[in-house]
Each structure stands twice: as C-alpha cells, then as structure tokens.
Amino acid sequence: MATWTVATLQSLLVSLFVLVGSAFSAANLNEEIDLTWGGDRGRIWDGGRSLSLTLDKDSGSGFQSKRGFLFGRIDMEIKLVSGNSAGTVTAYYLSSEGPFHAHDEIDFEFLGNLSGEPYTLHTNVYVQGQGSREQQFQLWFDPTKDFHMYSIVWNPHGIIFLVDNHPIRVYENKERIGVPFPKTQPMKLYSSLWNADQWATRGGLVKADWSKAPFTARYRNFNAKSSCFSTGSGQCDRKSTVAGGEYGNWKTQRLDAGGRRWLRWVQKYHMIYNYCADRKRFRKGRPRECRL
C-alpha cells in the first residue's frame, strides 16, 4: 500500500483543484444572489462574477440566494479575511425558511484568528431545529491567500462537505435507525460576515482589533445544481430538474475509495473537534448516529 505524506497530499490537492476549476461554469451573481443586509458593505461587481462582504465596527453584511433547493450540489469559491481576523465569523450555509424551531440547516462557519494562526472551520447539521452535530477542522492551507472552493452535496443518501472538491465530512442518512434527516424543506444559500468576538476566537478571549477594519471576505464562482428549485411560495418546481453536470451525478454521489482515503486523512490530521467523541458533553449517552 502506498504511503501518503502530507507534502504529497497537499501537492495532489493543488493539482486536482486546478483541474476541477478549469472546467467550472459559474453563474452570474446578479441573477442568483440578493444582498440582504449591511447596506453598501456587500457588493456584486466584475459584471456579476465577484462578490464581497465587509465588516466594520458598525455592521457586518450578508447575502442569500434568490432560489431555494431541495437536494443539490452548491459550490462557491471564497477568499477569507486576511491578517488579524480575530473575532470575525464568515458564515456560509444552507437553511430552510420558516420557524427556527423547525428549520433545517447545513453549516460551514469560518472562525477568524490572530494573524498567522489557523482559521477554525466549523461544520454543523440542523434537522427540525435540532443541531449539536458539530465537527471542527483546521485547514491544511491558508484560506486567506487565495480562493478555495467550499461545496455541499445533499442527496437522499447523506450530506458531503467538500473543500476543493475533497471530502472533509459526511453526514449519512440514518433514518433507518430513527435519526432525523433533512429531506422535505427547500433551503437557500446564505452567507454573512459578522462580529462574534464574544465567542469566536478562543471562546471570546481574543477580541476584534477594529484598527484593522474594515474586514473583507471575497466570493466568486457560485454554482448550484438541484432536483428542484423552490418558488417564492417555498414550494418546489419539479420542472427545474437539472443534470449532474461537470461533477458527475450528485443525486447518487457517495465516497469512492479515494474519497474515503481523503476523509480519513483529513479527520486524522486536521479535525480538532467531533461531537461523536465528546463523552463529557453527552454523559447520558452519545447521539444515536454516533453509536454505529
């Protein structure tokens, strides 16, 4: 069996990401995205090819997709706040509309840090308002130096979190053992850049340095594929079915042997928190999906 060194894996990651990016077909952000808060701190520019969100001491900013999706693959390239980003959070997630206590959500959150320290990538899944399914990672590259692609594949088999088209987490559909799974509520894509210095960096010990403001995150190459896009009423238009496209058929996508190898590597060397391993938190027994 081949021995995979960190240097070899990093080299492969860069090469594969370049190949994937060369085939990438991006949407016009003016047609797909609404800037929802923060005034002129959010901006779509470069003819709809690029977007930026800014945070200053007065306010952050955010956007959402115009359409919702019921199952699909969502891709976006993001370049995170550089330098001293302590106290900032760049959130990038899918969420259903309606009452919070019944909502579904699939989260990427990037927790800022002091200059030179790694970002924490926080992931979570909510089903019918219930979350507490966190996994956290420190990335194997500096996410502020260049754009990297962050993707969510959501199909009836499960949810795959990908970075540069490589899996870092899989949340499987385990309804067969009584674990709820999001499958009925369309979700829109949301992103925001906001001040969370009461908890984001070392539990709130490190505050935002406003002398470094404004803080800016940049986005490009949004792409969404779905079985059905939701209308304004929150219902799905079944006529909107789209094929899998450049990445194969996301509707049945699972990890192959290479994907499972990557997942093991990322979780062994870069995972810093896994709710399934937190026995202190779940003293009365871990969640059912963690016991298999």
CSV table of C-alpha atoms in Angstrom, one decimal:
chain,number,residue,atom,x,y,z
A,1,MET,CA,0.0,0.0,0.0
A,2,ALA,CA,1.3,3.5,-0.9
A,3,THR,CA,2.5,5.8,1.9
A,4,TRP,CA,0.8,9.2,1.6
A,5,THR,CA,2.9,12.0,3.1
A,6,VAL,CA,1.4,15.4,3.9
A,7,ALA,CA,3.5,17.0,1.2
A,8,THR,CA,2.3,14.5,-1.4
A,9,LEU,CA,-1.3,15.0,-0.4
A,10,GLN,CA,-1.0,18.8,-0.5
A,11,SER,CA,0.6,18.7,-3.9
A,12,LEU,CA,-2.2,16.4,-5.2
A,13,LEU,CA,-4.8,18.7,-3.7
A,14,VAL,CA,-3.5,21.8,-5.6
A,15,SER,CA,-3.2,19.8,-8.9
A,16,LEU,CA,-6.7,18.4,-8.7
A,17,PHE,CA,-8.2,21.7,-7.7
A,18,VAL,CA,-6.7,23.4,-10.7
A,19,LEU,CA,-8.2,20.7,-13.0
A,20,VAL,CA,-11.6,21.0,-11.4
A,21,GLY,CA,-11.5,24.8,-11.6
A,22,SER,CA,-10.7,24.7,-15.2
A,23,ALA,CA,-14.0,23.1,-16.0
A,24,PHE,CA,-16.0,25.2,-13.6
A,25,SER,CA,-19.0,27.1,-15.0
A,26,ALA,CA,-20.1,29.9,-12.8
A,27,ALA,CA,-23.4,31.7,-12.5
A,28,ASN,CA,-23.9,35.4,-12.8
A,29,LEU,CA,-24.2,36.6,-9.2
A,30,ASN,CA,-26.6,39.4,-10.1
A,31,GLU,CA,-29.1,36.8,-11.3
A,32,GLU,CA,-28.6,34.3,-8.4
A,33,ILE,CA,-27.9,36.4,-5.3
A,34,ASP,CA,-29.6,39.1,-3.2
A,35,LEU,CA,-27.6,41.3,-0.9
A,36,THR,CA,-29.8,41.3,2.2
A,37,TRP,CA,-28.2,43.4,4.9
A,38,GLY,CA,-25.3,45.7,5.7
A,39,GLY,CA,-26.0,48.4,3.1
A,40,ASP,CA,-23.1,49.1,0.7
A,41,ARG,CA,-20.9,46.7,2.7
A,42,GLY,CA,-22.0,44.0,0.4
A,43,ARG,CA,-21.1,44.4,-3.3
A,44,ILE,CA,-21.5,42.4,-6.5
A,45,TRP,CA,-19.0,43.6,-9.1
A,46,ASP,CA,-16.9,42.5,-12.1
A,47,GLY,CA,-20.0,42.0,-14.2
A,48,GLY,CA,-21.6,39.6,-11.7
A,49,ARG,CA,-18.6,37.4,-11.5
A,50,SER,CA,-17.4,38.5,-8.0
A,51,LEU,CA,-18.9,39.5,-4.7
A,52,SER,CA,-17.5,40.9,-1.4
A,53,LEU,CA,-18.8,41.3,2.1
A,54,THR,CA,-17.3,43.8,4.6
A,55,LEU,CA,-17.4,44.1,8.4
A,56,ASP,CA,-16.6,47.3,10.3
A,57,LYS,CA,-17.4,48.3,13.9
A,58,ASP,CA,-20.9,49.4,13.0
A,59,SER,CA,-22.1,46.4,11.0
A,60,GLY,CA,-21.4,43.3,9.0
A,61,SER,CA,-23.1,42.3,5.8
A,62,GLY,CA,-24.7,39.3,4.2
A,63,PHE,CA,-26.4,37.8,1.1
A,64,GLN,CA,-28.8,34.9,0.2
A,65,SER,CA,-29.6,33.0,-3.0
A,66,LYS,CA,-32.7,34.1,-4.8
A,67,ARG,CA,-33.9,30.4,-5.0
A,68,GLY,CA,-34.0,27.5,-2.6
A,69,PHE,CA,-33.0,24.0,-3.4
A,70,LEU,CA,-34.4,20.6,-2.3
A,71,PHE,CA,-31.3,18.3,-2.6
A,72,GLY,CA,-28.5,19.5,-4.8
A,73,ARG,CA,-24.9,20.5,-5.0
A,74,ILE,CA,-23.8,24.0,-4.1
A,75,ASP,CA,-20.3,25.4,-4.8
A,76,MET,CA,-18.7,28.7,-4.0
A,77,GLU,CA,-15.1,29.9,-4.1
A,78,ILE,CA,-14.3,32.0,-1.0
A,79,LYS,CA,-11.2,34.0,0.0
A,80,LEU,CA,-11.4,34.7,3.7
A,81,VAL,CA,-10.5,37.8,5.7
A,82,SER,CA,-6.7,38.1,5.8
A,83,GLY,CA,-4.4,39.3,8.6
A,84,ASN,CA,-5.7,39.6,12.1
A,85,SER,CA,-9.3,38.3,11.7
A,86,ALA,CA,-9.9,37.5,15.4
A,87,GLY,CA,-13.5,37.9,16.5
A,88,THR,CA,-14.9,37.6,12.9
A,89,VAL,CA,-17.0,34.9,11.6
A,90,THR,CA,-17.6,34.2,7.9
A,91,ALA,CA,-20.8,32.0,7.7
A,92,TYR,CA,-21.7,30.1,4.6
A,93,TYR,CA,-24.6,27.7,4.9
A,94,LEU,CA,-27.9,26.3,3.6
A,95,SER,CA,-31.0,27.0,5.6
A,96,SER,CA,-34.8,26.5,5.2
A,97,GLU,CA,-37.2,29.3,5.8
A,98,GLY,CA,-40.0,29.4,8.4
A,99,PRO,CA,-39.9,28.9,12.2
A,100,PHE,CA,-36.4,28.5,13.7
A,101,HIS,CA,-37.6,25.6,16.0
A,102,ALA,CA,-38.4,23.6,12.9
A,103,HIS,CA,-35.7,24.7,10.4
A,104,ASP,CA,-33.1,22.6,8.6
A,105,GLU,CA,-29.6,23.9,8.1
A,106,ILE,CA,-26.2,22.7,6.8
A,107,ASP,CA,-23.3,24.9,8.0
A,108,PHE,CA,-19.8,26.0,7.1
A,109,GLU,CA,-18.5,28.7,9.5
A,110,PHE,CA,-15.0,30.1,9.4
A,111,LEU,CA,-13.8,31.4,12.8
A,112,GLY,CA,-11.2,34.1,12.5
A,113,ASN,CA,-7.9,34.2,14.5
A,114,LEU,CA,-4.8,36.3,15.2
A,115,SER,CA,-2.5,36.9,12.2
A,116,GLY,CA,-0.6,33.8,11.5
A,117,GLU,CA,-2.8,31.4,13.5
A,118,PRO,CA,-5.1,29.0,11.6
A,119,TYR,CA,-8.8,29.6,11.0
A,120,THR,CA,-11.2,27.1,12.6
A,121,LEU,CA,-13.7,25.6,10.1
A,122,HIS,CA,-16.8,24.8,12.0
A,123,THR,CA,-19.5,22.5,10.5
A,124,ASN,CA,-22.9,21.5,11.7
A,125,VAL,CA,-26.2,20.0,10.6
A,126,TYR,CA,-29.7,21.0,12.0
A,127,VAL,CA,-32.8,18.9,11.4
A,128,GLN,CA,-36.2,20.2,12.6
A,129,GLY,CA,-34.4,22.8,14.7
A,130,GLN,CA,-32.1,20.4,16.4
A,131,GLY,CA,-28.3,20.9,15.9
A,132,SER,CA,-25.5,20.0,18.2
A,133,ARG,CA,-23.8,17.9,15.5
A,134,GLU,CA,-20.5,19.9,15.3
A,135,GLN,CA,-17.2,18.9,13.7
A,136,GLN,CA,-14.4,21.4,13.5
A,137,PHE,CA,-11.2,21.4,11.4
A,138,GLN,CA,-8.0,23.4,10.8
A,139,LEU,CA,-7.3,23.6,7.1
A,140,TRP,CA,-4.1,22.3,5.5
A,141,PHE,CA,-3.6,25.7,3.7
A,142,ASP,CA,-4.0,29.4,4.4
A,143,PRO,CA,-7.6,30.2,3.2
A,144,THR,CA,-6.8,33.9,3.1
A,145,LYS,CA,-4.1,33.7,0.4
A,146,ASP,CA,-6.2,32.6,-2.4
A,147,PHE,CA,-9.7,31.4,-3.4
A,148,HIS,CA,-10.7,27.9,-2.4
A,149,MET,CA,-14.0,26.1,-3.3
A,150,TYR,CA,-16.4,25.0,-0.5
A,151,SER,CA,-19.2,22.7,-1.5
A,152,ILE,CA,-22.2,20.9,-0.1
A,153,VAL,CA,-23.6,17.8,-1.7
A,154,TRP,CA,-27.0,17.0,-0.3
A,155,ASN,CA,-28.9,14.0,-1.6
A,156,PRO,CA,-31.1,11.3,-0.1
A,157,HIS,CA,-28.1,9.2,0.9
A,158,GLY,CA,-26.5,12.0,3.0
A,159,ILE,CA,-24.6,15.3,3.1
A,160,ILE,CA,-21.0,15.6,2.0
A,161,PHE,CA,-18.9,18.7,3.0
A,162,LEU,CA,-16.1,19.3,0.5
A,163,VAL,CA,-13.1,21.6,0.3
A,164,ASP,CA,-11.5,22.0,-3.1
A,165,ASN,CA,-13.7,19.1,-4.2
A,166,HIS,CA,-12.3,16.8,-1.4
A,167,PRO,CA,-14.5,15.5,1.4
A,168,ILE,CA,-13.9,16.6,5.0
A,169,ARG,CA,-17.1,15.3,6.5
A,170,VAL,CA,-20.0,13.0,5.7
A,171,TYR,CA,-23.3,13.1,7.5
A,172,GLU,CA,-25.2,9.9,6.4
A,173,ASN,CA,-28.9,9.5,6.2
A,174,LYS,CA,-29.7,7.1,9.1
A,175,GLU,CA,-33.4,7.4,9.2
A,176,ARG,CA,-33.5,3.6,9.3
A,177,ILE,CA,-32.4,3.7,13.0
A,178,GLY,CA,-34.6,6.7,13.9
A,179,VAL,CA,-32.2,9.6,13.2
A,180,PRO,CA,-34.0,12.5,11.5
A,181,PHE,CA,-32.6,13.7,8.1
A,182,PRO,CA,-33.4,16.9,6.2
A,183,LYS,CA,-35.4,15.9,3.1
A,184,THR,CA,-38.7,17.9,2.9
A,185,GLN,CA,-37.7,21.6,3.3
A,186,PRO,CA,-36.1,23.5,0.5
A,187,MET,CA,-33.0,25.5,1.6
A,188,LYS,CA,-31.5,28.7,0.3
A,189,LEU,CA,-27.8,29.6,0.4
A,190,TYR,CA,-26.8,32.3,2.9
A,191,SER,CA,-23.5,33.9,3.8
A,192,SER,CA,-22.6,36.7,6.2
A,193,LEU,CA,-19.5,38.3,7.7
A,194,TRP,CA,-20.2,39.5,11.2
A,195,ASN,CA,-18.7,40.3,14.6
A,196,ALA,CA,-18.7,37.4,17.1
A,197,ASP,CA,-15.8,38.4,19.3
A,198,GLN,CA,-17.8,37.4,22.4
A,199,TRP,CA,-17.1,33.7,21.5
A,200,ALA,CA,-15.5,33.1,18.1
A,201,THR,CA,-11.8,33.3,18.9
A,202,ARG,CA,-10.6,31.2,21.9
A,203,GLY,CA,-14.0,31.4,23.5
A,204,GLY,CA,-14.1,35.2,23.3
A,205,LEU,CA,-10.7,35.8,25.0
A,206,VAL,CA,-9.4,37.4,21.8
A,207,LYS,CA,-11.4,40.4,20.7
A,208,ALA,CA,-11.6,42.0,17.2
A,209,ASP,CA,-9.0,44.7,16.5
A,210,TRP,CA,-11.0,47.4,15.0
A,211,SER,CA,-7.9,49.3,13.9
A,212,LYS,CA,-7.6,46.6,11.2
A,213,ALA,CA,-11.1,47.2,9.9
A,214,PRO,CA,-12.8,47.0,7.5
A,215,PHE,CA,-12.6,43.2,7.2
A,216,THR,CA,-13.4,41.8,3.8
A,217,ALA,CA,-14.3,38.3,2.5
A,218,ARG,CA,-14.5,37.7,-1.2
A,219,TYR,CA,-16.6,35.3,-3.3
A,220,ARG,CA,-16.8,34.0,-6.8
A,221,ASN,CA,-17.8,31.0,-9.0
A,222,PHE,CA,-21.2,30.3,-7.4
A,223,ASN,CA,-22.8,27.2,-8.9
A,224,ALA,CA,-26.0,25.4,-7.9
A,225,LYS,CA,-27.5,22.2,-9.2
A,226,SER,CA,-30.7,20.8,-7.7
A,227,SER,CA,-33.6,18.4,-8.3
A,228,CYS,CA,-36.0,21.2,-7.8
A,229,PHE,CA,-35.6,25.0,-7.2
A,230,SER,CA,-38.2,26.5,-4.8
A,231,THR,CA,-40.5,29.2,-5.9
A,232,GLY,CA,-41.4,32.3,-3.9
A,233,SER,CA,-44.0,30.3,-2.0
A,234,GLY,CA,-41.4,27.9,-0.7
A,235,GLN,CA,-42.7,25.0,-2.9
A,236,CYS,CA,-40.5,23.2,-5.4
A,237,ASP,CA,-40.9,23.5,-9.2
A,238,ARG,CA,-40.3,19.9,-10.3
A,239,LYS,CA,-39.8,21.2,-13.9
A,240,SER,CA,-36.5,22.7,-12.8
A,241,THR,CA,-34.7,19.3,-12.7
A,242,VAL,CA,-31.0,19.6,-13.8
A,243,ALA,CA,-28.4,17.0,-14.6
A,244,GLY,CA,-25.3,16.4,-12.5
A,245,GLY,CA,-23.0,18.4,-14.9
A,246,GLU,CA,-19.2,18.6,-14.6
A,247,TYR,CA,-19.0,16.8,-11.3
A,248,GLY,CA,-21.0,13.7,-12.2
A,249,ASN,CA,-24.4,12.8,-10.8
A,250,TRP,CA,-24.6,14.4,-7.4
A,251,LYS,CA,-28.0,12.8,-6.9
A,252,THR,CA,-26.4,9.4,-6.1
A,253,GLN,CA,-22.9,10.7,-5.1
A,254,ARG,CA,-21.2,8.8,-2.3
A,255,LEU,CA,-17.5,8.4,-1.5
A,256,ASP,CA,-15.4,6.1,-3.6
A,257,ALA,CA,-12.2,4.5,-2.2
A,258,GLY,CA,-10.2,7.7,-2.9
A,259,GLY,CA,-12.7,9.9,-1.2
A,260,ARG,CA,-12.7,7.6,1.9
A,261,ARG,CA,-8.9,7.8,2.0
A,262,TRP,CA,-9.1,11.6,1.9
A,263,LEU,CA,-11.7,11.7,4.5
A,264,ARG,CA,-9.6,9.5,6.9
A,265,TRP,CA,-6.6,11.7,6.3
A,266,VAL,CA,-8.4,15.0,6.9
A,267,GLN,CA,-10.1,13.6,10.1
A,268,LYS,CA,-6.9,12.1,11.4
A,269,TYR,CA,-4.7,15.2,11.0
A,270,HIS,CA,-7.0,18.2,10.8
A,271,MET,CA,-10.1,17.5,12.8
A,272,ILE,CA,-10.0,19.3,16.2
A,273,TYR,CA,-13.5,18.5,17.5
A,274,ASN,CA,-16.0,15.8,16.8
A,275,TYR,CA,-19.3,15.8,18.7
A,276,CYS,CA,-19.5,12.0,18.5
A,277,ALA,CA,-16.3,11.7,20.5
A,278,ASP,CA,-17.4,14.2,23.3
A,279,ARG,CA,-18.4,11.9,26.1
A,280,LYS,CA,-18.3,14.7,28.7
A,281,ARG,CA,-20.9,16.6,26.7
A,282,PHE,CA,-23.2,13.6,26.2
A,283,ARG,CA,-23.0,12.0,29.7
A,284,LYS,CA,-26.3,10.2,29.3
A,285,GLY,CA,-25.2,8.6,26.0
A,286,ARG,CA,-23.9,9.8,22.7
A,287,PRO,CA,-26.4,10.6,19.9
A,288,ARG,CA,-27.8,7.6,18.2
A,289,GLU,CA,-26.0,8.2,14.9
A,290,CYS,CA,-22.6,8.1,16.8
A,291,ARG,CA,-23.1,4.6,18.2
A,292,LEU,CA,-22.7,2.7,15.0
